[in-house]
Amino acid sequence: MNDHTFAICAYKESPYLEECIKSLKNQTIKSNILIATSTPNDYIKGIADKYAIPYYINEGEGGITQDWNFAYSCANTKYITIAHQDDIYEKEYLKIALAAIQNAKHPLIFFSDYFEVRDGKKVTSNKLLKVKRIMLLPMRIKLFQSVRWVRRRILSMGSPICCPSVTFITENLPEVVFENHYRACEDWEAWEKLSTKKGEFLYSTKMLMGHRIHEESETTAAIGDNKRSREEYEMFCKFWPKSIARLIFKFYSKGQNSNQL
C-alpha cells in the first residue's frame, strides 16, 4: 500500500455505501481504506467485514465536523481523502492526485472537478457546476495555485471546492482541519483557513469523482432549515464588509436551488 488512505465516513444505513467502497477498491493505484462512524450498526460492520476494511467507532461527540476529524485521525498516512459514503470515485482519481502531489513543492490539498449523481444518473453539467468551474478558472494556471491572494479572491465569492474530491497532505496541515462551528459551510470554513497558509492548492480539471444529491444528504437538509443561508452570509463577512457581503449573498443564494431534487 502507498502513503494514502481513503477514510470513509459512514452514517446510519446508507444504501450507497457499498458502491462507494467498490469505486475505491477499483482505483488503478491501490490504497488503504478504512470506515469510521459515530452510528455503529450491524449494516456498516457487515460491509466492513465483507470487504476486510478496518472499522472505527467514534465514541466521542458526533456531528459532521466531529465525524470528519475522527475519520481523519484514524488514518496514519501522509495523504488522506475523506470519502463520503454516498459518493463515488473514478478509477484514475488516486493516480492523478498522487502525480500532482509528487510534482508539487509544498502542497496543502489536492482537489478535482466533479460530476453529480442524481437518481442514479451522471450529471456532468448544470448551472451550479458551470459557476464553480468558472470560479476555478484561475486555478488552471499552476503558478496561481500557490498564490494566497488568488485563492482568497476565489473563496471570497463562494466555495467551488467539492469536499469529497479533496486529498489532504497531512504533514503540511494543522492537526485539526475542520472546526466544530458550522453544519453546512464547515468545508468552506476549512478552505478559508488553509488559504492563508503558504503552499499549493492543487487542482485537476478532470471530473474524478461523483457527488450524490439526494433527499437525505446533509447539504439538502441544511438548505431545508435555512441554516446554510445563515452560515454562508457569515462566511462572506470573513472577506467583505457586511454591506458588500449582503449583496454578494443575494446572488450566491440563488445557486442553492441546484442542490434541490
XYZ file of C-alpha atoms in Angstrom:
261
model
C 0.000 0.000 0.000
C 1.102 3.572 -0.596
C 1.096 6.585 1.715
C -2.591 7.314 1.072
C -5.808 6.428 2.890
C -9.428 6.709 1.867
C -11.223 7.352 5.170
C -14.919 6.662 4.603
C -17.382 8.465 6.854
C -20.368 6.134 7.272
C -23.678 7.201 8.831
C -26.655 5.001 9.723
C -27.531 2.598 6.854
C -26.742 4.227 3.530
C -27.751 2.132 0.507
C -24.854 3.740 -1.390
C -22.010 2.743 0.956
C -21.086 -0.429 -0.907
C -20.979 1.402 -4.248
C -18.584 3.928 -2.711
C -16.329 1.131 -1.455
C -16.288 -0.594 -4.840
C -15.156 2.631 -6.525
C -12.271 2.875 -4.051
C -11.320 -0.762 -4.489
C -11.251 -0.235 -8.269
C -8.622 2.508 -8.172
C -5.741 1.894 -10.590
C -3.388 2.547 -7.669
C -4.335 0.596 -4.567
C -4.729 2.463 -1.314
C -5.522 1.926 2.331
C -9.255 2.106 3.104
C -10.989 2.487 6.460
C -14.532 3.119 7.671
C -15.299 5.471 10.560
C -18.719 6.032 12.095
C -20.468 7.584 15.085
C -23.586 5.484 14.390
C -22.310 1.893 14.670
C -24.662 -0.799 13.439
C -24.648 -4.298 12.004
C -25.141 -2.972 8.460
C -21.921 -0.923 8.411
C -19.953 -3.591 10.274
C -21.210 -6.261 7.872
C -19.991 -4.317 4.844
C -16.657 -3.586 6.538
C -16.210 -7.303 7.245
C -17.259 -8.242 3.696
C -14.504 -6.095 2.181
C -11.982 -6.620 5.027
C -11.894 -2.914 5.809
C -10.805 -1.627 9.264
C -13.827 -0.303 11.173
C -13.541 2.524 13.710
C -16.246 3.776 16.069
C -16.303 7.387 17.219
C -17.301 7.127 20.857
C -16.915 10.852 21.411
C -19.167 13.681 20.289
C -20.884 13.100 16.953
C -21.627 15.605 14.217
C -20.442 16.284 10.699
C -17.159 18.017 11.564
C -16.534 15.730 14.527
C -17.019 12.693 12.272
C -14.722 14.097 9.580
C -11.999 14.908 12.095
C -12.343 11.470 13.685
C -12.032 9.710 10.318
C -9.022 11.900 9.522
C -7.391 10.963 12.849
C -7.863 7.225 12.184
C -5.592 7.355 9.135
C -1.849 7.226 9.700
C -0.669 8.128 6.215
C 0.827 11.232 4.603
C -2.189 11.701 2.339
C -5.846 11.341 3.328
C -9.072 11.594 1.349
C -12.253 11.783 3.424
C -14.699 9.818 1.306
C -18.396 10.438 1.869
C -20.422 7.221 1.950
C -22.828 8.305 -0.797
C -20.191 9.366 -3.324
C -18.168 7.513 -5.938
C -14.673 7.914 -7.382
C -13.375 7.446 -10.904
C -10.688 4.758 -11.102
C -7.976 7.307 -12.036
C -8.672 9.612 -9.056
C -5.804 8.486 -6.846
C -3.320 8.090 -9.684
C -3.870 11.678 -10.806
C -3.918 13.028 -7.242
C -0.610 11.396 -6.298
C 1.075 12.520 -9.525
C 0.073 16.127 -8.843
C 1.217 15.949 -5.218
C 4.575 14.424 -6.085
C 5.253 17.167 -8.648
C 4.424 19.998 -6.210
C 6.799 21.892 -3.934
C 4.690 22.359 -0.810
C 1.145 21.068 -1.445
C -1.635 21.651 1.069
C -4.552 19.973 -0.668
C -5.407 18.366 -3.985
C -8.918 18.593 -5.393
C -10.641 17.965 -8.689
C -13.650 18.830 -10.768
C -16.608 16.535 -10.192
C -19.980 15.456 -11.519
C -23.252 14.964 -9.691
C -25.187 11.729 -9.294
C -28.952 12.288 -9.365
C -31.413 9.397 -9.388
C -28.537 7.099 -10.303
C -27.611 9.170 -13.351
C -24.356 11.012 -14.017
C -24.866 14.790 -14.411
C -21.753 16.484 -15.784
C -23.152 19.977 -16.294
C -25.749 22.236 -14.718
C -25.879 25.826 -13.529
C -24.082 25.185 -10.245
C -21.293 23.116 -11.802
C -20.742 25.711 -14.526
C -20.451 28.530 -11.974
C -17.950 26.581 -9.878
C -15.811 25.816 -12.929
C -15.775 29.484 -13.888
C -14.738 30.428 -10.352
C -11.847 27.972 -10.548
C -10.515 29.176 -13.913
C -7.511 30.944 -12.287
C -6.511 27.657 -10.632
C -5.879 26.124 -14.045
C -2.679 28.194 -14.069
C -0.127 26.307 -11.991
C 1.544 29.489 -10.734
C -1.723 30.722 -9.212
C -2.183 27.518 -7.202
C 0.423 28.770 -4.738
C -0.725 32.411 -4.612
C -2.674 33.104 -1.428
C -4.320 36.252 -2.801
C -5.763 34.339 -5.758
C -7.105 31.548 -3.546
C -8.756 34.006 -1.208
C -10.325 36.030 -4.028
C -11.884 32.834 -5.372
C -13.177 31.796 -1.945
C -14.484 35.297 -1.287
C -17.168 34.635 -3.908
C -18.205 31.208 -2.618
C -16.866 27.690 -2.199
C -16.218 25.930 -5.523
C -14.169 23.119 -3.935
C -16.036 19.829 -3.592
C -15.080 18.449 -0.182
C -15.004 14.698 -1.021
C -12.747 15.434 -4.009
C -10.042 16.738 -1.651
C -6.895 14.878 -0.657
C -5.105 16.364 2.343
C -1.315 16.467 2.606
C -1.183 15.970 6.359
C 2.433 16.920 7.003
C 1.732 20.447 5.717
C -1.561 20.978 7.554
C -2.687 21.696 11.117
C -3.655 18.729 13.278
C -7.338 19.742 13.196
C -8.606 20.689 9.733
C -12.331 21.204 10.385
C -13.605 23.471 13.132
C -16.680 22.412 15.094
C -18.575 25.527 14.123
C -20.756 25.070 11.054
C -23.048 22.361 9.747
C -23.297 23.398 6.082
C -20.224 25.578 5.463
C -17.706 23.606 7.502
C -15.680 22.783 4.392
C -15.696 26.392 3.123
C -14.504 27.499 6.555
C -11.646 24.969 6.351
C -10.580 26.138 2.885
C -10.642 29.750 4.093
C -8.330 28.820 6.976
C -5.974 26.819 4.771
C -5.946 29.518 2.079
C -3.909 31.750 4.395
C -1.073 29.223 4.611
C 1.995 29.006 2.420
C 1.699 26.210 -0.095
C -0.294 24.962 -3.055
C -3.955 24.186 -3.716
C -3.555 21.599 -6.485
C -6.456 21.472 -8.929
C -7.338 18.939 -11.631
C -9.925 19.899 -14.237
C -10.820 16.238 -14.744
C -14.123 15.072 -13.221
C -12.594 12.488 -10.918
C -15.480 11.815 -8.548
C -19.244 11.898 -8.329
C -21.133 13.734 -5.601
C -24.563 12.251 -4.936
C -27.512 14.619 -4.459
C -30.446 13.072 -2.630
C -33.102 13.937 -0.069
C -31.272 12.578 2.963
C -27.940 14.290 2.275
C -26.628 16.751 4.831
C -26.449 19.502 2.205
C -30.109 19.140 1.323
C -31.096 19.068 4.996
C -29.118 22.210 5.791
C -30.718 24.090 2.910
C -34.128 22.943 4.052
C -33.812 24.508 7.504
C -32.152 27.715 6.216
C -29.059 27.106 8.312
C -26.871 27.120 5.210
C -28.032 30.635 4.330
C -27.040 31.994 7.731
C -23.662 30.306 7.567
C -22.934 31.467 4.013
C -23.568 35.078 4.979
C -21.125 34.717 7.889
C -18.526 33.294 5.518
C -18.867 36.211 3.095
C -18.315 38.538 6.056
C -14.863 36.953 6.530
C -13.846 38.502 3.201
C -16.052 41.561 2.734
C -17.670 44.461 4.654
C -21.221 43.487 5.696
C -22.905 45.670 3.093
C -20.996 44.041 0.239
C -21.386 40.603 1.821
C -25.189 41.001 1.770
C -25.157 41.952 -1.905
C -22.967 39.005 -2.918
C -25.034 36.642 -0.783
C -28.254 37.573 -2.597
C -26.801 36.367 -5.905
C -24.986 33.388 -4.416
C -28.023 32.060 -2.543
C -29.888 31.507 -5.800
C -27.448 28.718 -6.548
C -28.867 26.680 -3.660
C -31.685 25.618 -5.965
C -29.185 23.384 -7.783
C -28.972 21.191 -4.682
C -32.695 20.552 -4.710
C -34.079 17.419 -6.339
